Coordinates of C-alpha atoms and ligand atoms in Angstrom, one line a residue:
M130 CA 46.3 -44.7 -140.9
E131 CA 48.1 -42.6 -138.4
K132 CA 51.2 -44.4 -136.4
N133 CA 49.3 -44.6 -133.2
L134 CA 46.0 -46.0 -132.0
L135 CA 45.2 -43.8 -128.5
S136 CA 41.2 -43.2 -129.8
I137 CA 38.7 -43.7 -132.0
A138 CA 39.4 -39.9 -133.7
D139 CA 43.1 -40.8 -134.6
L140 CA 40.9 -42.5 -137.4
S141 CA 38.8 -41.5 -140.4
E142 CA 35.8 -43.5 -141.1
K143 CA 37.5 -44.9 -144.2
D144 CA 40.4 -46.7 -141.8
I145 CA 37.3 -48.1 -139.3
L146 CA 35.7 -49.4 -142.2
G147 CA 38.8 -50.6 -143.4
I148 CA 39.9 -52.5 -140.2
L149 CA 36.1 -54.1 -140.1
E150 CA 36.5 -55.1 -143.8
L151 CA 40.2 -57.1 -143.0
A152 CA 38.9 -58.1 -139.5
K153 CA 36.3 -59.8 -141.6
K154 CA 39.1 -61.4 -143.5
V155 CA 40.8 -62.6 -140.6
K156 CA 37.2 -64.6 -138.7
A157 CA 36.9 -66.0 -142.3
D158 CA 40.2 -67.3 -142.6
K159 CA 43.0 -68.2 -139.2
T160 CA 45.6 -69.3 -141.2
K161 CA 44.9 -66.9 -144.3
Y162 CA 48.1 -64.2 -142.2
S163 CA 49.8 -66.8 -139.9
E164 CA 53.3 -65.3 -141.7
A165 CA 52.0 -61.3 -142.2
L166 CA 54.4 -60.3 -138.9
K167 CA 56.9 -62.8 -138.6
G168 CA 59.5 -62.0 -136.1
K169 CA 57.7 -59.3 -135.2
C170 CA 56.7 -58.2 -131.7
I171 CA 55.0 -56.6 -129.5
G172 CA 55.2 -55.6 -126.1
L173 CA 52.0 -55.5 -123.6
I174 CA 52.6 -52.6 -120.7
F175 CA 49.7 -53.1 -118.7
Q176 CA 48.9 -50.9 -115.3
K177 CA 45.6 -52.8 -114.4
P178 CA 44.3 -56.0 -115.0
S179 CA 42.8 -57.9 -118.0
N180 CA 41.1 -60.9 -119.9
R181 CA 41.0 -60.2 -123.0
T182 CA 42.9 -57.0 -124.3
R183 CA 45.5 -59.0 -122.8
V184 CA 45.0 -62.7 -124.0
S185 CA 43.5 -61.1 -127.4
F186 CA 46.6 -59.8 -127.9
E187 CA 49.1 -62.5 -127.5
I188 CA 47.4 -65.1 -129.4
G189 CA 46.7 -62.5 -131.9
M190 CA 50.7 -62.2 -132.5
I191 CA 51.3 -65.6 -131.7
Q192 CA 48.4 -66.5 -134.8
L193 CA 50.1 -63.5 -137.4
G194 CA 53.5 -65.2 -137.1
G195 CA 54.9 -63.0 -134.1
Y196 CA 55.0 -62.7 -130.7
A197 CA 53.9 -60.6 -127.3
I198 CA 55.7 -59.7 -124.1
Y199 CA 53.3 -58.7 -120.7
L200 CA 54.9 -56.5 -119.5
G201 CA 52.4 -55.9 -116.1
P202 CA 51.3 -53.5 -113.2
S203 CA 54.5 -54.3 -111.1
E204 CA 57.5 -55.4 -113.8
I205 CA 58.4 -52.4 -115.2
E206 CA 56.3 -49.7 -113.1
M207 CA 55.8 -47.6 -115.9
G208 CA 56.2 -43.4 -114.8
V209 CA 57.2 -44.3 -110.7
R210 CA 60.0 -46.8 -111.4
E211 CA 60.9 -44.2 -114.5
P212 CA 59.5 -41.5 -116.5
V213 CA 56.9 -42.7 -119.5
K214 CA 59.4 -40.4 -121.4
D215 CA 62.1 -43.2 -120.7
V216 CA 60.1 -46.3 -121.0
A217 CA 58.4 -45.2 -124.7
C218 CA 62.7 -44.7 -125.9
V219 CA 63.3 -47.8 -124.6
L220 CA 61.4 -50.1 -125.2
A221 CA 60.5 -48.3 -129.2
R222 CA 64.7 -50.3 -130.0
Y223 CA 63.3 -53.7 -129.1
L224 CA 59.4 -53.8 -129.9
D225 CA 57.8 -53.5 -132.8
G226 CA 54.9 -51.4 -131.1
M227 CA 52.8 -51.6 -127.4
V228 CA 50.0 -52.0 -126.3
A229 CA 49.3 -49.5 -123.1
R230 CA 46.7 -50.0 -120.8
T231 CA 47.0 -47.2 -118.3
F232 CA 45.1 -45.2 -116.4
K233 CA 45.5 -41.9 -117.1
H234 CA 45.3 -41.4 -120.9
E235 CA 48.4 -38.3 -120.7
D236 CA 50.8 -41.3 -120.5
L237 CA 49.6 -43.1 -123.2
K238 CA 50.3 -40.1 -125.6
E239 CA 53.2 -39.6 -123.8
L240 CA 54.0 -42.7 -124.5
A241 CA 53.2 -42.3 -128.2
R242 CA 55.0 -39.0 -128.5
H243 CA 58.4 -40.6 -127.7
A244 CA 58.3 -44.5 -128.9
T245 CA 59.4 -43.8 -132.9
V246 CA 57.0 -47.5 -133.0
P247 CA 53.1 -48.1 -133.1
V248 CA 50.8 -47.4 -129.9
I249 CA 48.0 -48.7 -129.5
N250 CA 45.6 -48.0 -126.6
G251 CA 44.6 -50.9 -124.9
L252 CA 42.0 -48.9 -122.6
S253 CA 42.6 -46.1 -120.3
D254 CA 40.7 -43.4 -118.2
L255 CA 39.3 -41.7 -120.8
A256 CA 39.4 -44.2 -123.8
H257 CA 38.9 -48.5 -124.8
P258 CA 39.2 -47.5 -129.4
C259 CA 39.4 -51.6 -129.6
Q260 CA 37.1 -51.9 -127.7
A261 CA 34.5 -49.6 -129.6
L262 CA 35.7 -51.4 -132.7
T263 CA 34.9 -54.0 -132.0
D264 CA 31.6 -53.2 -130.2
I265 CA 30.4 -51.7 -134.2
F266 CA 32.4 -55.3 -135.5
T267 CA 29.9 -57.7 -133.9
I268 CA 27.0 -55.0 -134.7
K269 CA 27.3 -55.2 -138.5
E270 CA 27.7 -59.0 -138.0
K271 CA 24.2 -59.1 -136.7
A272 CA 22.5 -55.8 -137.9
G273 CA 23.8 -56.8 -141.6
K274 CA 24.3 -52.6 -141.5
F275 CA 23.9 -49.5 -139.5
K276 CA 22.3 -47.2 -140.9
G277 CA 19.3 -47.5 -138.9
V278 CA 20.5 -49.2 -136.8
K279 CA 19.5 -48.1 -132.6
L280 CA 21.7 -48.3 -130.3
A281 CA 21.4 -47.2 -126.3
Y282 CA 24.0 -47.4 -124.1
V283 CA 22.6 -47.3 -120.1
G284 CA 24.8 -46.7 -117.4
D285 CA 28.3 -44.8 -116.9
G286 CA 29.6 -42.1 -119.3
N287 CA 32.5 -43.7 -119.0
N288 CA 36.4 -44.6 -121.3
V289 CA 33.8 -47.7 -123.3
L290 CA 31.1 -45.4 -123.7
N291 CA 33.3 -42.4 -125.0
S292 CA 34.5 -44.6 -127.9
L293 CA 31.3 -46.8 -128.2
M294 CA 29.5 -43.6 -129.3
C295 CA 32.3 -41.8 -131.6
A296 CA 32.6 -45.0 -133.3
A297 CA 28.3 -44.9 -133.9
A298 CA 29.3 -41.6 -134.6
K299 CA 31.8 -42.3 -137.8
V300 CA 29.7 -45.1 -138.6
G301 CA 26.8 -44.0 -138.9
L302 CA 24.7 -45.6 -136.1
D303 CA 22.1 -44.0 -134.1
M304 CA 22.7 -44.5 -130.8
K305 CA 20.8 -42.9 -127.4
V306 CA 22.7 -42.9 -124.2
A307 CA 21.5 -42.3 -120.7
T308 CA 23.4 -41.7 -117.7
P309 CA 23.0 -40.4 -114.0
K310 CA 23.2 -37.3 -113.2
G311 CA 26.9 -36.8 -112.8
Y312 CA 28.1 -39.5 -114.2
E313 CA 27.3 -38.2 -118.1
P314 CA 30.6 -38.7 -120.2
A315 CA 33.1 -35.7 -120.8
K316 CA 31.3 -32.4 -122.9
K317 CA 34.9 -32.2 -124.7
V318 CA 34.0 -36.2 -126.2
V319 CA 30.2 -35.8 -126.5
E320 CA 31.0 -32.2 -128.8
L321 CA 33.9 -34.4 -130.9
A322 CA 30.5 -37.5 -131.1
K323 CA 28.0 -35.4 -132.2
G324 CA 30.3 -33.4 -135.1
F325 CA 31.1 -36.8 -136.7
S326 CA 27.5 -37.9 -136.2
V327 CA 26.5 -34.7 -138.2
K328 CA 28.7 -35.8 -140.8
S329 CA 27.4 -39.7 -141.0
G330 CA 23.4 -38.4 -140.8
S331 CA 22.9 -40.5 -137.4
K332 CA 22.0 -39.4 -134.9
L333 CA 23.5 -39.4 -130.9
Q334 CA 21.0 -38.2 -128.0
L335 CA 21.8 -37.9 -124.6
S336 CA 19.8 -38.1 -121.5
D337 CA 19.2 -39.4 -117.6
S338 CA 16.3 -41.7 -119.0
A339 CA 17.3 -45.8 -119.1
E340 CA 13.4 -46.4 -119.7
E341 CA 14.0 -43.7 -122.8
A342 CA 17.0 -44.9 -124.1
V343 CA 16.3 -48.0 -124.8
K344 CA 12.7 -47.7 -126.2
G345 CA 12.5 -49.2 -129.4
A346 CA 16.1 -50.0 -129.3
D347 CA 18.0 -52.4 -131.6
V348 CA 21.2 -52.9 -130.0
V349 CA 21.3 -52.2 -125.6
Y350 CA 24.9 -52.2 -124.0
T351 CA 25.8 -51.7 -120.7
D352 CA 29.7 -52.3 -118.1
V353 CA 30.5 -51.6 -115.1
W354 CA 29.4 -48.6 -112.2
V355 CA 32.7 -48.8 -110.9
S356 CA 35.6 -49.2 -113.1
M357 CA 39.7 -49.6 -112.7
G358 CA 40.9 -47.0 -110.4
Q359 CA 37.6 -46.0 -109.1
E360 CA 37.1 -49.2 -106.0
G361 CA 36.6 -45.8 -103.2
Q362 CA 33.8 -44.6 -105.3
K363 CA 31.6 -47.6 -104.9
A364 CA 29.3 -47.0 -102.4
K365 CA 28.2 -43.1 -103.6
R366 CA 27.9 -45.1 -107.4
M367 CA 25.9 -47.9 -106.0
E368 CA 23.4 -45.3 -105.3
A369 CA 23.4 -43.1 -108.0
F370 CA 23.2 -46.0 -110.6
K371 CA 20.1 -47.7 -109.3
G372 CA 17.6 -47.5 -111.8
F373 CA 20.2 -47.7 -114.6
Q374 CA 20.0 -51.3 -114.3
I375 CA 19.7 -53.6 -117.8
N376 CA 16.9 -56.6 -116.6
D377 CA 14.2 -58.5 -117.6
E378 CA 11.9 -55.4 -117.2
I379 CA 13.3 -52.7 -119.6
M380 CA 14.2 -55.6 -122.0
N381 CA 10.5 -55.1 -123.0
T382 CA 10.6 -52.0 -123.7
A383 CA 13.6 -53.4 -126.3
K384 CA 12.9 -53.7 -130.1
K385 CA 11.3 -57.6 -130.5
G386 CA 15.0 -59.1 -131.1
C387 CA 17.3 -56.9 -129.4
V388 CA 20.9 -58.2 -129.2
V389 CA 22.7 -56.9 -125.5
M390 CA 26.1 -56.4 -125.5
H391 CA 28.6 -56.1 -122.7
C392 CA 31.9 -55.7 -122.7
L393 CA 33.1 -57.5 -119.9
P394 CA 34.1 -58.2 -116.9
A395 CA 30.5 -57.4 -116.1
R396 CA 29.0 -56.9 -112.0
R397 CA 26.3 -59.7 -112.5
G398 CA 23.6 -57.7 -110.8
E399 CA 24.8 -54.8 -110.7
E400 CA 24.3 -53.0 -114.0
I401 CA 23.0 -55.8 -115.0
T402 CA 21.2 -58.9 -114.1
D403 CA 21.9 -63.1 -115.0
S404 CA 18.6 -63.4 -117.1
V405 CA 19.8 -60.7 -119.2
I406 CA 22.8 -61.9 -119.4
D407 CA 21.9 -65.2 -119.7
S408 CA 19.5 -65.3 -122.5
K409 CA 18.8 -66.2 -125.7
A410 CA 20.0 -61.7 -126.7
S411 CA 23.1 -61.9 -125.3
V412 CA 26.1 -61.9 -127.9
V413 CA 29.0 -60.6 -125.2
Y414 CA 30.6 -64.2 -125.7
D415 CA 30.5 -63.5 -129.7
Q416 CA 31.0 -59.7 -128.9
A417 CA 34.6 -61.1 -126.8
E418 CA 35.5 -63.6 -129.2
N419 CA 35.7 -61.2 -132.1
R420 CA 38.1 -58.6 -130.2
L421 CA 40.8 -61.4 -131.3
H422 CA 39.8 -61.1 -135.0
V423 CA 39.4 -57.3 -135.2
Q424 CA 42.9 -56.2 -133.0
K425 CA 44.4 -58.8 -135.4
A426 CA 43.1 -56.8 -138.6
I427 CA 44.5 -53.6 -136.5
L428 CA 47.8 -55.2 -135.6
L429 CA 48.2 -56.1 -139.7
K430 CA 46.7 -52.5 -140.2
L431 CA 49.7 -50.6 -138.0
L432 CA 52.7 -53.8 -138.1
G433 CA 52.1 -54.7 -141.5
Ligands
CP159 N1 36.6 -56.2 -122.1 C1 38.0 -56.0 -121.7 O1 38.5 -54.7 -122.3 O2 38.1 -57.0 -120.7 P1 39.5 -56.4 -119.9 O3 39.4 -55.5 -119.2 O4 40.0 -58.4 -119.2 O5 40.5 -56.9 -120.8
NVA160 N1 34.9 -49.6 -117.5 C1 35.4 -50.7 -117.4 C2 36.0 -51.2 -119.0 C3 36.7 -52.7 -118.7 C4 37.0 -52.9 -119.8 C5 37.0 -50.7 -116.8 O1 37.8 -48.8 -117.1 O2 37.4 -50.8 -115.7

């Protein structure tokens, strides 16, 4: 594995399957790795709020025998109070690893460039690789396989989609993506994911039709229409995403037994209705729990 995990492209298919395999072992026996990272410490450098990512990394480190320090938006003000480079060089002298949640993906790259310890992306404007690894882990848990499983993503062409698309293509999941015109995922990421899907033999289709994506799907996935940092575009986005809501009507066109996923936090009543997120099909809390197991596996691989 490479030193850092900034995006799914940093991982080979073998790396991904190795993480998923280890996560399964970690999940099966919480006590097995309780001393694996004894005495090690990571810093959580977060420029945006977080529930799942922060708590699962903190608890994950404790369960592995180490500890974590949370450095929230007002603490070190990376790039404001001092340059990213200085933050990287100084924190690398104290810590064994860093998880960073940044606005700009470039800041994350700069941090990783200068840090002599592993840097993990805890979400940037471009990617959310830890989320995507958990998502495919959860799909494997529910469907038992990747080959032939149809994943539909409906919503914004954002960080969560970018990583999910790459991870799905790497492991051979078939994926249909539906985004409104003007909100497609970045061309560069689509090209990358298409390359991965050619290699794995999976299908990746993009359109602006939510109906087309969901029809016959085994897994339906959505995320918020307004990501952190985009609050000023809310009114425009609400208008553009009309018709891209995951509700009972569209779920009726998915395959029987289809599961519903969401990285959370959800804006209930916007991208997904209460009736769907609270339905039997929804696996959002299993998915959230799996963040812990998968991140412990990532920590073991990078810091162990
Ligand atoms: N899904 C996710 O990353 O959640 P948080 O923003 O709460 O960490
Ligand atoms: N796309 C969302 C994901 C939050 C986990 C955001 O960036 O705010």
